[in-house]
XYZ file of C-alpha atoms in Angstrom:
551
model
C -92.315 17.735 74.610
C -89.987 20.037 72.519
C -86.316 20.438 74.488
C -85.001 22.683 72.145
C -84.950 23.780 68.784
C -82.011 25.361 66.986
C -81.938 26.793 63.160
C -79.174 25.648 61.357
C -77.913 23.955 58.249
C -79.409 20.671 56.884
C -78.565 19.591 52.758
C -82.332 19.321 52.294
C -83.324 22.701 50.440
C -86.878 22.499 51.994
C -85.836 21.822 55.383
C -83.243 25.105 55.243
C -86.604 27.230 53.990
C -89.111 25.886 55.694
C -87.576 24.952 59.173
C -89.884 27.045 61.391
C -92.899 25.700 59.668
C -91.532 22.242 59.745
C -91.195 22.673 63.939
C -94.538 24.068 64.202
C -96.002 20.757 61.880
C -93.928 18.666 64.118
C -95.788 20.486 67.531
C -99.143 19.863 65.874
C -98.697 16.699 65.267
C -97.625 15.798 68.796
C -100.618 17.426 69.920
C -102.528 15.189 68.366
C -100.630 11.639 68.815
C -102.317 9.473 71.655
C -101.251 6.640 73.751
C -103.227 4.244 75.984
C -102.298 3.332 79.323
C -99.924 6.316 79.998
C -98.058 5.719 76.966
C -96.628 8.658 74.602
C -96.814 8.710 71.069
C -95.568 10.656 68.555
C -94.852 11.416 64.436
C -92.582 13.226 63.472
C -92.113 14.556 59.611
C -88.420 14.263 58.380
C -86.900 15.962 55.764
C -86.120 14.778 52.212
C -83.110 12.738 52.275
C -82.542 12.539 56.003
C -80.982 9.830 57.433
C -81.562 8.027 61.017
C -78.950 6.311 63.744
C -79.806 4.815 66.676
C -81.906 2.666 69.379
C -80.368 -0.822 69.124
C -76.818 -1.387 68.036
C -77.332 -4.582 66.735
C -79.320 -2.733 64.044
C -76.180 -0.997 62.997
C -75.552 -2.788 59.718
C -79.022 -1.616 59.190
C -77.957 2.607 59.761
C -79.149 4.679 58.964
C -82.647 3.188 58.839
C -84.252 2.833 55.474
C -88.051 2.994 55.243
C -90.151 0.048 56.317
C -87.980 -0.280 59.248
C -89.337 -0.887 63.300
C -88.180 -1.763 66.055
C -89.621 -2.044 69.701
C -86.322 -1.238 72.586
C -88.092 -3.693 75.175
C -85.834 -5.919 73.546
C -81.689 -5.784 73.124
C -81.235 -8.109 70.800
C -78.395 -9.224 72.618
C -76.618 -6.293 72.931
C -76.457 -2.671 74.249
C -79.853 -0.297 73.543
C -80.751 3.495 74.333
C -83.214 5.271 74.045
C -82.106 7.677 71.332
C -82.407 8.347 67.714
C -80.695 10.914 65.618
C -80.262 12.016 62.471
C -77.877 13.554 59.645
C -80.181 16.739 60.489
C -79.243 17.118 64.024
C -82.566 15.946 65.154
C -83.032 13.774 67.855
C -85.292 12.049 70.207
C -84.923 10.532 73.678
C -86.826 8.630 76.163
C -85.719 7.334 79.903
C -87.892 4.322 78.990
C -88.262 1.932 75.858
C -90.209 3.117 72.650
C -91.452 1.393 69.460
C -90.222 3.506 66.708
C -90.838 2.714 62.493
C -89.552 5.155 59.245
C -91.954 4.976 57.104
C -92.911 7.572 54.094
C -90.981 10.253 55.350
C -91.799 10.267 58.778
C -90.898 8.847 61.884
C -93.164 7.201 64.186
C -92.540 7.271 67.907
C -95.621 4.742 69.792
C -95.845 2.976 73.312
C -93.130 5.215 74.997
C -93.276 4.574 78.483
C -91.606 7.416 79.612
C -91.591 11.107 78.212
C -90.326 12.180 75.048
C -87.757 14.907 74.112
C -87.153 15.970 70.509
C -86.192 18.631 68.724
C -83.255 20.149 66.055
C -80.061 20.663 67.758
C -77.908 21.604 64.554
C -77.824 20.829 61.261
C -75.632 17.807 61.467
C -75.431 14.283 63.236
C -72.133 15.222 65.552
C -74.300 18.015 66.685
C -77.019 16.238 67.117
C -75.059 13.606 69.175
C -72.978 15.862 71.285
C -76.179 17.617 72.354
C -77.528 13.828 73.189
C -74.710 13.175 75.575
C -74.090 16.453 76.911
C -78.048 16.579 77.929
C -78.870 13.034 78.436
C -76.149 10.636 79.588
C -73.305 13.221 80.237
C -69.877 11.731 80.371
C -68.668 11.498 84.321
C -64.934 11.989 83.482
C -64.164 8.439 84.106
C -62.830 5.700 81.809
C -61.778 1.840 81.895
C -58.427 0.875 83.224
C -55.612 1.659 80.825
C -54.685 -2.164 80.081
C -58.184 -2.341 78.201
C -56.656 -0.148 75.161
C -52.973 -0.526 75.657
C -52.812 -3.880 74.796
C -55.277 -6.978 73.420
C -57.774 -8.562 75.985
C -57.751 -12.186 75.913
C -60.980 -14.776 76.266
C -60.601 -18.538 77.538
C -63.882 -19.033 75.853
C -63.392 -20.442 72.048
C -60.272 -22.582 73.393
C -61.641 -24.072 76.355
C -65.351 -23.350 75.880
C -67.549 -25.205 78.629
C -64.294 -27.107 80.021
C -62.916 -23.841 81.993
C -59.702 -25.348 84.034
C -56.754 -24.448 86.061
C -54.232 -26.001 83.579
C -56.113 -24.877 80.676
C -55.908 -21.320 81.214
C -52.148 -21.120 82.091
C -51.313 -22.772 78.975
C -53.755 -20.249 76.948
C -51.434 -17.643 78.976
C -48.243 -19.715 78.783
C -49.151 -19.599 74.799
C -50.008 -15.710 74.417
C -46.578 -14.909 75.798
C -44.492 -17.641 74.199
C -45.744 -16.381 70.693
C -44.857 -13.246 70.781
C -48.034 -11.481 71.942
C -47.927 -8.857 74.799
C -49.555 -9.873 78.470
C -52.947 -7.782 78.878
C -56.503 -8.707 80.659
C -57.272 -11.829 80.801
C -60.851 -13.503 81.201
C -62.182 -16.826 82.396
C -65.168 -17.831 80.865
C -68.083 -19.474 81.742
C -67.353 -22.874 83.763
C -64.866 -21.780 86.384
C -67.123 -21.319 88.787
C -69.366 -24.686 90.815
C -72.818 -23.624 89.425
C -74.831 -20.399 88.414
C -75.277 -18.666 91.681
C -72.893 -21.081 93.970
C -69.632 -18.248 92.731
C -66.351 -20.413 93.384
C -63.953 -22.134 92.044
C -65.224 -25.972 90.887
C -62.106 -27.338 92.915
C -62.065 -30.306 90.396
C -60.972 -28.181 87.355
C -59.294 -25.572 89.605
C -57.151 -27.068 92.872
C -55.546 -24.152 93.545
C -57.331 -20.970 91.737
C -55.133 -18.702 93.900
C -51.762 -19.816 92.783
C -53.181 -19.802 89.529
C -54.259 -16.034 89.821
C -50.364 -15.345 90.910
C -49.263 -17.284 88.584
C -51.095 -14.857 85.882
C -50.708 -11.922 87.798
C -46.535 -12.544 87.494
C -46.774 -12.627 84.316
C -48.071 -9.818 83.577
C -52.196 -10.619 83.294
C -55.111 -8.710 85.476
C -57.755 -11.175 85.951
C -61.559 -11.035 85.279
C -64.115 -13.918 85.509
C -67.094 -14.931 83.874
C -70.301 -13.826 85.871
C -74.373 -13.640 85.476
C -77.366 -13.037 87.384
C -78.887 -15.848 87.326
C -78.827 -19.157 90.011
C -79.782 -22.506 89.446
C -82.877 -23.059 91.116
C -81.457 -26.271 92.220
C -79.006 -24.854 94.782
C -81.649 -25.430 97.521
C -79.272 -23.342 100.462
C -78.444 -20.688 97.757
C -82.171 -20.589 96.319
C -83.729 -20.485 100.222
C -80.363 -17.323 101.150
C -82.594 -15.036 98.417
C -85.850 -16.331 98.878
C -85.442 -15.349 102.693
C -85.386 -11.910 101.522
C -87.193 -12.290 97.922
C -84.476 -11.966 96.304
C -85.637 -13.103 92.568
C -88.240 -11.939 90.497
C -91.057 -13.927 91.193
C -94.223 -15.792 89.934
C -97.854 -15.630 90.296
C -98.218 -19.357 88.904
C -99.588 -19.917 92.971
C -102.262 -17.030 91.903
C -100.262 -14.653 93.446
C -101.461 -10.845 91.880
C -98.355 -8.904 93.698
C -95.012 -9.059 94.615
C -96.139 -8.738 98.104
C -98.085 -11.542 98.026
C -95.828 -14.082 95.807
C -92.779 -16.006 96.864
C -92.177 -18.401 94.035
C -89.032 -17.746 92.087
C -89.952 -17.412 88.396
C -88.229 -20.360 85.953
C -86.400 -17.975 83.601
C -85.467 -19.742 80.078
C -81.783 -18.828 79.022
C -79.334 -20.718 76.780
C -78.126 -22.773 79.490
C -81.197 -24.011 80.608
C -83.687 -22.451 83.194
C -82.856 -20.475 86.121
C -84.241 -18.077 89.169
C -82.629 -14.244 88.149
C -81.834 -11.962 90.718
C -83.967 -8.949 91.133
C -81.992 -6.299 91.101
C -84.723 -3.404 92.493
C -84.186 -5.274 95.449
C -81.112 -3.710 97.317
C -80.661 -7.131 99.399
C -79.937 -8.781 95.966
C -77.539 -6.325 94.623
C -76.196 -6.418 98.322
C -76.063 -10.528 97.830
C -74.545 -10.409 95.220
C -71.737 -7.846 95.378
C -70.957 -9.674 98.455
C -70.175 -12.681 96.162
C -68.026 -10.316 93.845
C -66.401 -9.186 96.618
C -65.361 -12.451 97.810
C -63.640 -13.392 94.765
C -61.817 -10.159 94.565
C -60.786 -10.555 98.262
C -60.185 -14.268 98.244
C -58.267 -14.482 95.366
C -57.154 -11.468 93.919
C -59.274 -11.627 90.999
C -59.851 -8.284 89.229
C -62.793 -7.827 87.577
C -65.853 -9.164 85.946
C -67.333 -10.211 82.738
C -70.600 -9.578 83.359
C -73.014 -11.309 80.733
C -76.534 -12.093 80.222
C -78.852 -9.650 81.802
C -80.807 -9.054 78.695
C -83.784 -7.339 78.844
C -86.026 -10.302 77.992
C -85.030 -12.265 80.880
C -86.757 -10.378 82.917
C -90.137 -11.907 81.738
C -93.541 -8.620 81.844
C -95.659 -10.923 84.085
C -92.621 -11.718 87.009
C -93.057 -9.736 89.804
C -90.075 -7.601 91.196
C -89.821 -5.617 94.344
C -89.672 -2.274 92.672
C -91.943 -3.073 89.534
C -89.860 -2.308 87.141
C -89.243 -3.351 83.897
C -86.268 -5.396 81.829
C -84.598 -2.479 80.225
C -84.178 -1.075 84.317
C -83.260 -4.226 85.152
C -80.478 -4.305 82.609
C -79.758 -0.719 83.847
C -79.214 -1.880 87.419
C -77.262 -4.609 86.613
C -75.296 -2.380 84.813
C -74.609 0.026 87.389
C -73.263 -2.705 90.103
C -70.114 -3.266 87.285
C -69.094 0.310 87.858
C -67.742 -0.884 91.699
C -65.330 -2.919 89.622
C -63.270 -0.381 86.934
C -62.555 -4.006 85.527
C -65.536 -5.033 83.543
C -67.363 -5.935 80.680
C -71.008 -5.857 79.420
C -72.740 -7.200 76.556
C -76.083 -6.040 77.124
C -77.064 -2.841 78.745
C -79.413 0.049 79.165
C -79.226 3.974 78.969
C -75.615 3.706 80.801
C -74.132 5.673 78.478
C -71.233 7.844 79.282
C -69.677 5.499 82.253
C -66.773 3.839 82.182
C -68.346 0.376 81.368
C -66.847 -1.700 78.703
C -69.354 -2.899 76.039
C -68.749 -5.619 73.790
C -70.408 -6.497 70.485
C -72.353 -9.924 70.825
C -70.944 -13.342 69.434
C -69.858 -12.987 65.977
C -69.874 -16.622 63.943
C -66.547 -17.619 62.027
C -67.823 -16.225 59.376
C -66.640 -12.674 56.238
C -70.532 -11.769 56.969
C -70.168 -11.412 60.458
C -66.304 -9.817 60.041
C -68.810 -6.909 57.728
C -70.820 -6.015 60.872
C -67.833 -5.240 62.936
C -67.927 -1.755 61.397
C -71.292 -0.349 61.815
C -72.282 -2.360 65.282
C -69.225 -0.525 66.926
C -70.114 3.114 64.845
C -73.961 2.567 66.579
C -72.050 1.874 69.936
C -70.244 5.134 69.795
C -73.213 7.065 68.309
C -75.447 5.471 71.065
C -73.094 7.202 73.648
C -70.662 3.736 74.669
C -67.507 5.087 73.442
C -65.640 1.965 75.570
C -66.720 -0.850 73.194
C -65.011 -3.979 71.836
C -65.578 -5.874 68.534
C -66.025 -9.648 70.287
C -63.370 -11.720 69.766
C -61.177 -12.030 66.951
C -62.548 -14.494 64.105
C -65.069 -14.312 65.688
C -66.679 -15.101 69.373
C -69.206 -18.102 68.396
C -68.246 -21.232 69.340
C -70.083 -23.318 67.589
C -69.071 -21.964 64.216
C -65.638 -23.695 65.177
C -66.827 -26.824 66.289
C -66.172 -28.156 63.113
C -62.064 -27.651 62.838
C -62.582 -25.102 59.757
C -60.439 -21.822 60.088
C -60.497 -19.531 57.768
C -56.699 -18.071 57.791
C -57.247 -15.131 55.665
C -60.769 -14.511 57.475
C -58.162 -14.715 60.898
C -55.601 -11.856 59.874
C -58.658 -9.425 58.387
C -60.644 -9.967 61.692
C -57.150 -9.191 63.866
C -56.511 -6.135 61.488
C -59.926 -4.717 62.027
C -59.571 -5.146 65.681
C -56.401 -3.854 65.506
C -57.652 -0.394 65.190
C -61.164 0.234 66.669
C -61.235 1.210 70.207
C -60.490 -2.214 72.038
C -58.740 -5.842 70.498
C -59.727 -8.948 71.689
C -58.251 -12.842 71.435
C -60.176 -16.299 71.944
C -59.101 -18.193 69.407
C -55.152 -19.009 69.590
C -54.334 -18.080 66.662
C -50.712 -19.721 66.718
C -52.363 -22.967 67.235
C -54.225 -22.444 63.611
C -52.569 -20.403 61.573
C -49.336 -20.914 59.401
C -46.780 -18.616 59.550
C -47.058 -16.271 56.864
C -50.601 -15.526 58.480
C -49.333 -15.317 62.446
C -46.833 -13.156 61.135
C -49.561 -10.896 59.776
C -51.414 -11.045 63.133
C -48.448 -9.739 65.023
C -48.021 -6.718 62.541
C -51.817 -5.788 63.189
C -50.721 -5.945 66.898
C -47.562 -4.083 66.459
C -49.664 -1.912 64.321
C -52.073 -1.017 67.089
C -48.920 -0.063 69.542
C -47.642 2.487 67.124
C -51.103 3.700 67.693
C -51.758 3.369 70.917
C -51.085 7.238 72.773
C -53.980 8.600 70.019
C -56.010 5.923 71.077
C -55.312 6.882 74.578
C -55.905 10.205 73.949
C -59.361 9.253 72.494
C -60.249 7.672 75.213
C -59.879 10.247 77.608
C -61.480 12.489 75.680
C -64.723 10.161 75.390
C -64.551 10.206 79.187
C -64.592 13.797 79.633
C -66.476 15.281 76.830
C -68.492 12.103 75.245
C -67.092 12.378 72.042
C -66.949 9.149 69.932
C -63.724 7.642 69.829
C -65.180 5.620 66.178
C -66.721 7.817 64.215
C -68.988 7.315 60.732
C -67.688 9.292 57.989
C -70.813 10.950 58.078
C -70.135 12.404 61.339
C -67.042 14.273 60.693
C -67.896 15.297 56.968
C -71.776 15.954 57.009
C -73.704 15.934 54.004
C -71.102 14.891 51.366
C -72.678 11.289 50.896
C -71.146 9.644 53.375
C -74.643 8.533 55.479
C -74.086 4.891 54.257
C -70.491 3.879 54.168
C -70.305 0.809 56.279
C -66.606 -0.796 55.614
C -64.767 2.414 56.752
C -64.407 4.520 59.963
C -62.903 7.512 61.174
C -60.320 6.991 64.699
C -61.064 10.408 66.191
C -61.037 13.111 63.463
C -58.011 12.649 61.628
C -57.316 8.715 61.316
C -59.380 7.114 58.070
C -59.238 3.702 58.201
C -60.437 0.918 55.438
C -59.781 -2.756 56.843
C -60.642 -5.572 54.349
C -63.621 -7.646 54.976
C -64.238 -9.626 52.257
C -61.928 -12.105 50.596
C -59.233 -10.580 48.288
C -56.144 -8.168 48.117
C -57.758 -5.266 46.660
C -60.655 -2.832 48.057
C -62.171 0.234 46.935
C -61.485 3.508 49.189
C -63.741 6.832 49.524
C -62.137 9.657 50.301
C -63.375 12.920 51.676
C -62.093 16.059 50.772
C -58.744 16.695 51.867
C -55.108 15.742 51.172
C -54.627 11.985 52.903
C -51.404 10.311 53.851
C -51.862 6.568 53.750
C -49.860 4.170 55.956
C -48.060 2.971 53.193
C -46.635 6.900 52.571
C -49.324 6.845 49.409
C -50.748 10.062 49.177
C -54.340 10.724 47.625
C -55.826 14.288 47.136
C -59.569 14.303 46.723
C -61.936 16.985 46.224
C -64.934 14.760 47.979
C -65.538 12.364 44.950
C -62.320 10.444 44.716
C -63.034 6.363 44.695
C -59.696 4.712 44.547
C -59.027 0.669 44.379
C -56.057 0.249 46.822
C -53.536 -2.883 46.744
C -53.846 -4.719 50.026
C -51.689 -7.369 50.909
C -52.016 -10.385 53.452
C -50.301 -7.949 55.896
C -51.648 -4.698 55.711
C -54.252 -2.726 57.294
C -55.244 0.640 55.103
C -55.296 3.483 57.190
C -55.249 7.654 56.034
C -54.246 10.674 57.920
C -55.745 13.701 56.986
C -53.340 16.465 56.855
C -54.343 19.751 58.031
């Protein structure tokens, strides 16, 4: 259906004369798309040289969408989706439940929408076309992460410890962030701590005493969050038979089951550490299970919060049963919603909960100057998309077997930390005192220093994005529309008046793009640009280019 339909400015000559006609073409055409089985489908023409954002935000490096490009949301591809697209236009489209959407030859194509479909002009320019997006369909709730998640770097046991999670192990990681100069902040145990998936407790071989440790971290200076995921190993027989008492997982009709009143097999899901029963979260005896679990921890030991991975929409296989029918993508939704009883959290996959005050983190990055490149437009889609609380992994990257091998890239190190250093959250895995020399560590602890100068506008940001929506990372494109901006990738703005231009590929020199305006660089340079200036910028081991725009 059309929401709403506003005349307004858009670059394209024929879209500015034409725009009434153009609406009326789009109605038309919706009148005569056709889905099967309750699905909606729609086409929509788009205007000469506009530009699409949107759906998942591991597409980002791939924003805005050239033609030739699909993509069904049933999947996340490991990371956050909604069910949104906009464009450069301030058009946009939204659906409650997953769509298949392709560009192709000027038009977009909207097919197997499950649940109804709202489009229609809402300015003439992405920002409006987002703020109207989050004002309308996932307004913000006034709400936003504990302080300690922007104030100072989050830290990960994860790359030093990996799948040997212990007591000693992470108090020397801590012992090792203080001792080398870095500030305390969150810290999180990763996957390991706990006796098996579903049995959530300390393994008491790797961790005697978990809560002296959690003192221990707590005194100096740490808030606590562990590793944590829906599924249960199916061999935990007294777990498995708690949840099956109450059908508890999604289950299988392998026993020729055709409901989920009839079945009561747990269905084998397939995940990267090996196969599991997952937790049905439609049923409120399994959110009430497992909150109960949470709750123990928190109570037991004084742990803080949760890192709450997996949950990804595909394993939540279309022929399982679950109590209330649903799909992966609600799934993911509902899995979602249980972090927001813990203001300490962290998701890397999630559905349509945009505008809470969920942390969302970009999915493993390899050790690698491609995967430092994606940084940039994964965390632009995450604030377009609505999750203005988003982290860029880990620094150097969150992979872990990209370091099995010993390499480190040192220069790759200080980029990743200065990139980091100034999106919306920073966060340590790697130690990167143990690897790095110290002309390099030195450079580290500048980007962190850098970040603290920083840190009241980021603040400020942030608790703006909680009240209004408003992107804390912004594409150029959204604060100056139609000047050519639609595909810069290695810059962003920080709110409206921070530029910055971290270095992603190897070298000491990169080329900036400045919009029009008269911009102070952090090195006192001052450029003056009419909207075409290109300028190649010195950039030492130890700096991260940044521009104010003076008003």
């Amino acid at each position: 259906m059309m929401k709403r339909i506003m005349m307004s400015f858009c670059p394209a000559a024929a879209f500015r004369a034409v725009c009434a006609a153009a609406v009326a073409a789009c109605v038309a055409l919706l009148s005569g798309c056709s889905g099967s089985g309750g699905e909606e489908s729609m086409c929509i023409r788009l205007e000469d040289g506009e530009h699409i954002w949107g759906g998942l935000v591991k597409d980002g490096s791939l924003m805005p969408y050239e033609s030739g490009f699909s993509r069904s949301l049933t999947t996340n591809r490991e990371n956050q989706g909604q069910g949104l697209l906009v464009t450069d236009c301030g058009r946009y489209v939204w659906s409650d439940g997953p769509f298949t959407f392709m560009v192709s030859e000027g038009k977009l194509r909207i097919s197997s929408a499950r649940s109804g479909i709202k489009t229609g002009i809402a300015g003439g320019s992405l920002a409006d076309a987002c703020r109207f997006a989050s004002e309308n369909f996932f307004p913000a709730d006034g709400k936003m992460p504990p302080a300690e998640f922007f104030t100072s770097p989050q830290y990960n046991t994860w790359i030093e410890l990996m799948y040997d999670q212990n007591q000693q192990g992470v108090l020397d990681y801590a012992r090792g962030i203080l001792e080398n100069g870095l500030p305390a902040g969150i810290i999180m145990i990763d996957d390991t701590w706990q006796e098996d998936y579903g049995k959530w407790d300390f393994n008491p071989r790797r961790f005697p005493d978990p809560k002296a440790m959690v003192e221990s971290l707590h005194e100096m200076g740490f808030k606590v969050m562990l590793w944590i995921c829906p599924f249960v190993s199916m061999d935990q027989y007294l777990i498995c038979s708690e949840i099956n008492s109450f059908k508890g997982f999604l289950l299988s009709g392998e026993d020729g089951s055709r409901s989920w009143e009839e079945a009561s097999l747990p269905y084998p899901v397939r995940w990267w550490n090996g196969t599991s029963a997952v937790l049905d979260f439609s049923n409120e005896r399994s959110v009430e299970w497992f909150r109960g679990r949470l709750d123990y921890l928190t109570e037991t030991y004084g742990i803080d919060g949760f890192k709450f991975d997996a949950g990804d929409y595909n394993f939540y296989p279309a022929d399982a049963f679950s109590k209330g029918g649903i799909n992966g993508n609600e799934q993911c939704r509902l899995f979602a919603e249980i972090g927001l009883s813990y203001p300490y959290n962290e998701y890397r996959a999630c559905w349509q909960m945009a505008g809470r005050p969920l942390v969302q983190r970009l999915h493993d990055k390899a050790h690698s100057w491609d995967d430092l490149q994606k940084l940039v437009p994964e965390m632009l889609a995450e604030n377009i998309l609505g999750y203005s609380f988003s982290c860029p992994d880990m620094v150097g990257g969150g992979s872990f077997s990209t370091f099995l091998s010993g390499d480190t890239d040192r220069d790759l190190i200080v980029r990743s930390a200065q990139c980091h250093a100034l999106m919306t959250m920073m966060q340590f895995s790697l130690a990167p005192w143990r690897v790095l020399d110290g002309e390099h560590y030195a450079a580290v602890l500048k980007a962190v220093a850098t970040r603290e100068s920083l840190i009241p506008e980021i603040l400020a940001l942030a608790g703006r994005a909680a009240e209004t929506g408003e992107p804390i990372m912004r594409p150029l494109e959204y604060e100056f529309p139609h000047q050519g901006y639609a595909a810069v990738h290695d810059q962003f703005m920080l709110g409206g008046g921070i530029m910055v231009a971290p270095v992603l590929t190897p070298g000491f020199v990169r080329e900036v793009v400045f919009p029009r305006g008269r911009w102070t660089a952090d090195d006192g340079s001052v450029y003056v640009s009419d909207g075409t200036l290109k300028a190649e910028i010195d950039v030492p081991l130890d700096r991260i280019p940044y521009f104010r725009l003076q008003k």
